[in-house]
C-alpha atoms as a printed R data frame, in Angstrom:
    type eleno elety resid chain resno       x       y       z
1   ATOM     1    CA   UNK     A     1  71.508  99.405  81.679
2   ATOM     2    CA   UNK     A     2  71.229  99.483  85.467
3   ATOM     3    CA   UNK     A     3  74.402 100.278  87.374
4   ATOM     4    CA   UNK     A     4  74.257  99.751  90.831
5   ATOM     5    CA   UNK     A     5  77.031 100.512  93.834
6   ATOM     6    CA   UNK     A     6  76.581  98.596  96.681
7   ATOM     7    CA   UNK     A     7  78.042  96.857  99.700
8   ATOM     8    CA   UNK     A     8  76.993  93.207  99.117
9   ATOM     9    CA   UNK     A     9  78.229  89.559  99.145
10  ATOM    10    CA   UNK     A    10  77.697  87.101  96.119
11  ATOM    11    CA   UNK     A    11  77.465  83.518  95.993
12  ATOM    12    CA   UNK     A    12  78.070  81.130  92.433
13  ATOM    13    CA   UNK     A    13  76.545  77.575  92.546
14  ATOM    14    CA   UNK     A    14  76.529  75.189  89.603
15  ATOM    15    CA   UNK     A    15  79.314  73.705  87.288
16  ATOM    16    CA   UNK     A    16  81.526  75.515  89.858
17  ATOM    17    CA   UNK     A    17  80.828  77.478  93.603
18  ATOM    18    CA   UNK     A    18  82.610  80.326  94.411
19  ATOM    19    CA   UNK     A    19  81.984  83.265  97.052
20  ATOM    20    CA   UNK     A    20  82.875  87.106  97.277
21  ATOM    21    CA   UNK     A    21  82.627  88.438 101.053
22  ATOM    22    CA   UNK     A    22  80.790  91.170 101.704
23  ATOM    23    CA   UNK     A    23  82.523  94.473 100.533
24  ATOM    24    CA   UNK     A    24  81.052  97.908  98.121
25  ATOM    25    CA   UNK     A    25  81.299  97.000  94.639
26  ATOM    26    CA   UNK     A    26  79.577  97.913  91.488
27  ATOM    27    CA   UNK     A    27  76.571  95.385  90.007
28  ATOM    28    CA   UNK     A    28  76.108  96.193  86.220
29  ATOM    29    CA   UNK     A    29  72.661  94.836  84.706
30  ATOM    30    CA   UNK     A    30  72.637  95.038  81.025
31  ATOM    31    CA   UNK     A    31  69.603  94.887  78.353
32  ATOM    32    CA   UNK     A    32  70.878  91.491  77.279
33  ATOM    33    CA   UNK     A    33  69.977  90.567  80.712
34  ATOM    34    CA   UNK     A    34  73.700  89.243  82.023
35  ATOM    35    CA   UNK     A    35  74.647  90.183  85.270
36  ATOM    36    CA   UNK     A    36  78.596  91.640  86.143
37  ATOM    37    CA   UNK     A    37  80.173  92.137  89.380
38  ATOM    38    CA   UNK     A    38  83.005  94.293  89.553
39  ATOM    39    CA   UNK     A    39  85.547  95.751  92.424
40  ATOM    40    CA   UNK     A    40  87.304  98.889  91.932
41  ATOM    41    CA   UNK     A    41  90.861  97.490  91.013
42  ATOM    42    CA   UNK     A    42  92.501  94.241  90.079
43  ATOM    43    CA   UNK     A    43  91.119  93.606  86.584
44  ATOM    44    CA   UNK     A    44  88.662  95.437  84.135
45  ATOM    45    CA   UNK     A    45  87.018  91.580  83.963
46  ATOM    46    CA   UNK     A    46  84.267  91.275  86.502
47  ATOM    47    CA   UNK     A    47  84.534  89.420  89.365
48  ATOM    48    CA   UNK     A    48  81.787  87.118  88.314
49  ATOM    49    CA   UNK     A    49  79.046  87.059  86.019
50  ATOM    50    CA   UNK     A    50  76.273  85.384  84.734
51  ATOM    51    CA   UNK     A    51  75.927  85.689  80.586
52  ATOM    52    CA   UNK     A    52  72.437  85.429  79.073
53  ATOM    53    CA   UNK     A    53  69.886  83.478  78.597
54  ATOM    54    CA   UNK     A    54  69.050  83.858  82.336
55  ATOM    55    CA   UNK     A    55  66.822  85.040  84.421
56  ATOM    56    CA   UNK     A    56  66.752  88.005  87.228
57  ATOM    57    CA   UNK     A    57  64.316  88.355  90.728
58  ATOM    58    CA   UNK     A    58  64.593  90.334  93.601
59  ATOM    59    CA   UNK     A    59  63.260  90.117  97.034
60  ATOM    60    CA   UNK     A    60  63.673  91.991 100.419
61  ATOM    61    CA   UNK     A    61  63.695  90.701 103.488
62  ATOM    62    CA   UNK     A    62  61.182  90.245 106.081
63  ATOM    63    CA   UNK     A    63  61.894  91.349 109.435
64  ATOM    64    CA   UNK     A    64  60.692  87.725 110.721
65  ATOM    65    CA   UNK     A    65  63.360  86.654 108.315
66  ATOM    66    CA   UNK     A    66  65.818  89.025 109.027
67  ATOM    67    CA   UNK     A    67  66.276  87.686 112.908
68  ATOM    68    CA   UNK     A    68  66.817  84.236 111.631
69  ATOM    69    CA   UNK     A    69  69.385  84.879 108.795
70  ATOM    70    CA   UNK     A    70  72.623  84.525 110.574
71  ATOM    71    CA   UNK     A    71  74.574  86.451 107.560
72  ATOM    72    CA   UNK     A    72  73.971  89.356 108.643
73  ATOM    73    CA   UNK     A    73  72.015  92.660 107.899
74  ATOM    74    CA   UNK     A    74  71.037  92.546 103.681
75  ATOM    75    CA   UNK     A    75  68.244  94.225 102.644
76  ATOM    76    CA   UNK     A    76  67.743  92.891  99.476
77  ATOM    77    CA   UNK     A    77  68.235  89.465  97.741
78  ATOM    78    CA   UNK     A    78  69.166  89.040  93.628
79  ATOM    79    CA   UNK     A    79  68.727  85.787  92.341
80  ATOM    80    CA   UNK     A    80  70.003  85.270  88.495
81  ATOM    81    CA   UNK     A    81  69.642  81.665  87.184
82  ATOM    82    CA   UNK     A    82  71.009  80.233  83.853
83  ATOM    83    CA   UNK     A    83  68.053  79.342  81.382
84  ATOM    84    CA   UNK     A    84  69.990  76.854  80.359
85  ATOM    85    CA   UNK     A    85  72.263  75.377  82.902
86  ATOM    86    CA   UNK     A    86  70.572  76.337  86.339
87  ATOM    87    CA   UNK     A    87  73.364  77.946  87.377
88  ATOM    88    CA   UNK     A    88  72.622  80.483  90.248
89  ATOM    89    CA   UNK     A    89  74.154  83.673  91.204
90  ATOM    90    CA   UNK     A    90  72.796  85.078  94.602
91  ATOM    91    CA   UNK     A    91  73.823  88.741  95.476
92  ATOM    92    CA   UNK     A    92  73.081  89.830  98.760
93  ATOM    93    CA   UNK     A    93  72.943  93.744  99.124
94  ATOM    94    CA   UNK     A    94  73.418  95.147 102.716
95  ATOM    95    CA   UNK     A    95  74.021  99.032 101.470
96  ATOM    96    CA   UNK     A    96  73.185 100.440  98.203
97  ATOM    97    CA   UNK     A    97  75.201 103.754  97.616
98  ATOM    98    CA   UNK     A    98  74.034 104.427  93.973
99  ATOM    99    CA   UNK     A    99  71.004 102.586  91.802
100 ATOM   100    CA   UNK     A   100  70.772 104.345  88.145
101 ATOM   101    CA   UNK     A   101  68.876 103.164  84.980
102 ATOM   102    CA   UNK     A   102  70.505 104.639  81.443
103 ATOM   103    CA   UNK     A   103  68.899 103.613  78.108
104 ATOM   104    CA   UNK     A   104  71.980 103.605  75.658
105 ATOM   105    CA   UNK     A   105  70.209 102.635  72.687
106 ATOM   106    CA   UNK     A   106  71.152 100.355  70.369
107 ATOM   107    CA   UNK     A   107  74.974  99.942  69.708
108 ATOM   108    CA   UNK     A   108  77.155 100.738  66.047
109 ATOM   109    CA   UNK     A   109  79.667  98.533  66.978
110 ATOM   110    CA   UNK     A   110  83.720  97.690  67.667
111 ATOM   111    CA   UNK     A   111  85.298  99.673  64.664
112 ATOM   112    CA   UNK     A   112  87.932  97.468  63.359
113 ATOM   113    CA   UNK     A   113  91.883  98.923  63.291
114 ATOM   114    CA   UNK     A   114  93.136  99.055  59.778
115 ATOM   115    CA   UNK     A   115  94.907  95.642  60.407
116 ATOM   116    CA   UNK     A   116  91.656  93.729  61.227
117 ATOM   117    CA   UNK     A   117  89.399  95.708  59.001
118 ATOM   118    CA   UNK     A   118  91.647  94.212  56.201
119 ATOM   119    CA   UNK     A   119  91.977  90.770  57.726
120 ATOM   120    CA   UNK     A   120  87.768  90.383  57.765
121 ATOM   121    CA   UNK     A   121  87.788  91.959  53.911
122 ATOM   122    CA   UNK     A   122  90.601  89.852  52.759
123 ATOM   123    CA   UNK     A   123  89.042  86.929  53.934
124 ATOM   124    CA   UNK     A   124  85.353  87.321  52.988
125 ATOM   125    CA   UNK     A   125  86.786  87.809  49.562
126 ATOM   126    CA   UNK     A   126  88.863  84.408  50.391
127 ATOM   127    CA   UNK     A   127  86.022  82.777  52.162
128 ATOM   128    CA   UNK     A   128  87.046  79.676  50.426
129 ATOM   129    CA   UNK     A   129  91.055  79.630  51.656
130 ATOM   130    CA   UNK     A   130  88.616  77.913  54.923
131 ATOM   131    CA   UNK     A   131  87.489  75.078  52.603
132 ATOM   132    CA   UNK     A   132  86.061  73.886  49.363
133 ATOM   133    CA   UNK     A   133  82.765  74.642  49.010
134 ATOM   134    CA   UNK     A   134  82.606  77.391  50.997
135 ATOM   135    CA   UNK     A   135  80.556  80.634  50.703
136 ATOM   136    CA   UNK     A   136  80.015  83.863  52.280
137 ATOM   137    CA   UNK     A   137  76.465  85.168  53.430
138 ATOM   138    CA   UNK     A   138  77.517  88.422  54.574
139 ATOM   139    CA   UNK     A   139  80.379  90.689  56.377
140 ATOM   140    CA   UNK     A   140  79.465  91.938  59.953
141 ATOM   141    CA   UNK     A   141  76.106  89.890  60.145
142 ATOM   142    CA   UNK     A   142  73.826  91.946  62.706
143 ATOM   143    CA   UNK     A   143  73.085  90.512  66.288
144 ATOM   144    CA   UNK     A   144  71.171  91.803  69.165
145 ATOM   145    CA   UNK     A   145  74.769  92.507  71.207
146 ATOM   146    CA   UNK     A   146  76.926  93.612  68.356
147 ATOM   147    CA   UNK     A   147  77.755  92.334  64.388
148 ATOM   148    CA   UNK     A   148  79.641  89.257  63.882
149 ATOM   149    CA   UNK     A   149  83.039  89.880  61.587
150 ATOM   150    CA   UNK     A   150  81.773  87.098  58.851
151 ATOM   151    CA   UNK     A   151  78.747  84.782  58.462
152 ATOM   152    CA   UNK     A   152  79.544  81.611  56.165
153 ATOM   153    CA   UNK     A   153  78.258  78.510  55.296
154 ATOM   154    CA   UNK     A   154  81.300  76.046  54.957
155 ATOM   155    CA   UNK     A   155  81.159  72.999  52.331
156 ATOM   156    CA   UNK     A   156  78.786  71.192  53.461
157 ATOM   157    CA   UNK     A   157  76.053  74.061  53.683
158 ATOM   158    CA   UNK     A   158  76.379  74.365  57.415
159 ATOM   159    CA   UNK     A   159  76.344  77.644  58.929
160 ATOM   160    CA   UNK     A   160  79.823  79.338  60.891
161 ATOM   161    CA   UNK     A   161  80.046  82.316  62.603
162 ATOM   162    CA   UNK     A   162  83.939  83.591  62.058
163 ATOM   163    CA   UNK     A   163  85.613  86.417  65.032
164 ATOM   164    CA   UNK     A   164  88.661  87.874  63.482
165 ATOM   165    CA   UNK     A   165  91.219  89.454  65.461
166 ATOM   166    CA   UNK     A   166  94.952  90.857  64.901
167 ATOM   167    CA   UNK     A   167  95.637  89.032  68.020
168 ATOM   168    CA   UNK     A   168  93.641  86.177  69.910
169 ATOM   169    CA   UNK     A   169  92.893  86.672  73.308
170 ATOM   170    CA   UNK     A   170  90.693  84.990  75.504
171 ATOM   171    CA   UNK     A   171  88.065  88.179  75.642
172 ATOM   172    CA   UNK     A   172  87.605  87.575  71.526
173 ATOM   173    CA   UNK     A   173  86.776  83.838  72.515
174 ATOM   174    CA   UNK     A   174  84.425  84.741  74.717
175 ATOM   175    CA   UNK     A   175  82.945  87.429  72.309
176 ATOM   176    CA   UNK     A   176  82.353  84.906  69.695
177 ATOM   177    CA   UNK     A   177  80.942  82.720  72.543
178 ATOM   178    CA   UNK     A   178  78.296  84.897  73.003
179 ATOM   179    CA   UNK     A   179  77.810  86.050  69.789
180 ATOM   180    CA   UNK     A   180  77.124  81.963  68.522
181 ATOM   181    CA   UNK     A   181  74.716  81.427  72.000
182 ATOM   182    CA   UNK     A   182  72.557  84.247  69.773
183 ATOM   183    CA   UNK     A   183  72.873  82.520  66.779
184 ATOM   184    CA   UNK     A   184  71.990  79.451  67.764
185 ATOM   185    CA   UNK     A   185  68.589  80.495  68.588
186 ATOM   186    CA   UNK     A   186  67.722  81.505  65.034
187 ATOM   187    CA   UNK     A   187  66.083  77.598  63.239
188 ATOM   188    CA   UNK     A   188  67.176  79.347  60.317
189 ATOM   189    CA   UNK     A   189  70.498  78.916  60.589
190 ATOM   190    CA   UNK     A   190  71.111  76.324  63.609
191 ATOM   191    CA   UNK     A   191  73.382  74.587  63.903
192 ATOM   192    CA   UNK     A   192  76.141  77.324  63.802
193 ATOM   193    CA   UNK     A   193  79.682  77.276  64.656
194 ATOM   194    CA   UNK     A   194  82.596  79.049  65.168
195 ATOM   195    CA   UNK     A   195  85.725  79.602  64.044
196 ATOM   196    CA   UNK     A   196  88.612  82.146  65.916
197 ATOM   197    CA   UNK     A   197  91.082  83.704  63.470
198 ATOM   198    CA   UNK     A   198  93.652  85.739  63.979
199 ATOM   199    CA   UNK     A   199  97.383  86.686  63.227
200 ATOM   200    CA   UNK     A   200  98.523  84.982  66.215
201 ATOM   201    CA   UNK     A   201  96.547  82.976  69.107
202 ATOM   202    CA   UNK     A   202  97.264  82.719  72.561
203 ATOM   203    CA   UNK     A   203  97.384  79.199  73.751
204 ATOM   204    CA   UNK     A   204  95.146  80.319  76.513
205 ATOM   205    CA   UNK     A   205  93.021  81.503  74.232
206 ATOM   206    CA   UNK     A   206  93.338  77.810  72.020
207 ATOM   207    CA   UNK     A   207  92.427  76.303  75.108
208 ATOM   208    CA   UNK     A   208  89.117  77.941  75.742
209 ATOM   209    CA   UNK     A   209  88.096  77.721  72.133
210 ATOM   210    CA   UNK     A   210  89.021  73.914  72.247
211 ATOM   211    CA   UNK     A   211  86.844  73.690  75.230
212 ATOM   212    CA   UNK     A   212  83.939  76.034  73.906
213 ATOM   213    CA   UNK     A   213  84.023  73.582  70.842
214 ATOM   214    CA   UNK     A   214  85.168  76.174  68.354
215 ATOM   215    CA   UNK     A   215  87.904  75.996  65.760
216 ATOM   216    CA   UNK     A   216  90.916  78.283  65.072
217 ATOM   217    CA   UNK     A   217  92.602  79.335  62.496
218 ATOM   218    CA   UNK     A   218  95.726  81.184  61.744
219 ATOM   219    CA   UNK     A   219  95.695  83.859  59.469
220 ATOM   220    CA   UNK     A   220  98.643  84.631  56.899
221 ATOM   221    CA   UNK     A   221  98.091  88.308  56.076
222 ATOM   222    CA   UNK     A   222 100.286  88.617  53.374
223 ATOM   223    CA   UNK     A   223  98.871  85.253  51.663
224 ATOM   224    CA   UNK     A   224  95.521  86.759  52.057
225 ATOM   225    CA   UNK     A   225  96.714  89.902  50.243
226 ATOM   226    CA   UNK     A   226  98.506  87.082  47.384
227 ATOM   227    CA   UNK     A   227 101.817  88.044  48.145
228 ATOM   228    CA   UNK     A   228 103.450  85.260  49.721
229 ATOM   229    CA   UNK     A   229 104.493  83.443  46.625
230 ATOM   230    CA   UNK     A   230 105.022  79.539  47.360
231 ATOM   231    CA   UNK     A   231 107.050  79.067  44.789
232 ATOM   232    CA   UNK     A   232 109.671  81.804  45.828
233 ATOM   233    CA   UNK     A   233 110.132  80.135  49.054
234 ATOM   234    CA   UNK     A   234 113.301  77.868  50.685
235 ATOM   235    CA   UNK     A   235 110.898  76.066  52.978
C-alpha cells in the first residue's frame, strides 16, 4: 500500500464528471490497484475513487509544459483509467508532504459478531430456505481482497456469491460489489451473482443493489434457528 499526503486537485470523467479543487489530502494506492482520495474530516468514505480493474501512470511535468498549463504549479500528473469502463481519474499533485510504501501482507479477514457469524452458519446449513435445488460450495470462499460469507450454486446450477450482514448498509453492497467483479473473472464459475442478506436492509442500500443487479433477501433469525413455529402464529 502506498499512502501519499499531498496538496493536489482531482478530476472524474466518464459515466459522471466531478472535480475536487486543489487542497492537502491523503491519496491511498492499494495492492488491488484502486485508487482513494480522502480529506481529513467529513466522512471516513473517500472523496472519490476508482475500484479495480484499472490502470495507474504517472508523469511530471516539463518545464516547456509547465509555462503553458494555465492550472497552475503541479509537479506531477496520476492518471487511473477503468479497464473496463474508461473511466479516468486525473490527480494533479502540486506538494507532496508524505509518500510511504507498507507491504501488509495478505489479509485474515472481517471477523463476524456473534449475530452474523450465526446468520452465515445458519444459513449455509439452510442454503436451500434460498430455493429448491440449491447447494452450498463452501462458507467464506477465499478472494484476493477478503472471503466471501457463502458461495452457492442456486437451482439451476448457477453460481451466487451471498454477503450477510446483521444490518444492510450501502458499504456491504459495495463489498459484495467488489467481491463478485473478482469472481467474475474466474470461467470456472462465471456467471456469478449476488445476493445481500441481512436482518434488516436499508432502502438505500435496496436501491444500489437493485441498480448493481443483485438480489436481497431478508433474513428471519429465529426461523433460521427453527423456532418461529408457523403454526403457532395469529398472522
Amino acid at each position: 500500500m502506498r499512502l501519499v499526503v499531498a496538496r493536489c486537485s482531482v478530476d472524474y470523467t466518464g459515466r459522471l464528471t466531478a472535480h475536487l479543487p486543489l487542497a492537502p489530502r491523503l491519496l491511498i494506492v492499494k495492492a488491488d490497484g484502486s485508487v482513494l482520495v480522502h480529506s481529513d474530516g467529513g466522512s471516513y468514505k473517500p472523496l472519490n475513487w476508482m475500484t479495480p480493474p484499472c490502470t495507474l501512470t504517472t508523469s511530471r511535468r516539463g518545464d516547456e509544459e509547465a509555462g503553458e498549463d494555465p492550472e497552475g504549479d503541479w509537479i506531477e500528473q496520476w492518471d487511473v483509467v477503468h479497464d473496463k469502463t474508461g473511466d479516468r481519474l486525473r490527480v494533479r499533485l502540486v506538494e507532496v508532504f508524505e509518500d510511504s510504501s507498507h507491504e501488509l501482507g495478505v489479509d485474515p479477514g472481517l471477523q463476524k459478531d456473534g449475530v452474523e457469524a450465526h446468520l452465515q452458519a445458519l444459513l449455509a446449513e439452510n442454503i436451500d430456505t434460498l430455493g429448491e435445488g440449491w447447494s452450498l460450495v463452501r462458507r467464506e470462499y477465499f478472494t484476493a481482497i477478503g472471503p466471501v460469507d457463502i458461495l452457492a450454486r442456486d437451482g439451476s446450477g448457477g453460481s451466487v456469491a451471498i454477503e450477510i450482514k446483521r444490518r444492510g448498509e450501502i458499504d456491504g453492497v459495495e463489498q459484495l460489489t467488489r467481491y463478485l467483479d473478482l469472481l467474475n473473472r474466474d470461467p470456472l464459475l462465471a456467471p456469478v451473482r449476488g445476493i445481500f442478506a441481512a436482518q434488516a436492509i436499508k432502502p438505500q442500500a435496496r436501491v444500489l443493489a437493485a441498480d448493481r443487479g443483485i438480489d436481497c433477501v431478508t433474513l428471519d433469525y429465529d426461523a433460521l434457528r427453527g423456532l418461529d413455529d408457523a403454526e403457532s402464529r395469529l398472522f
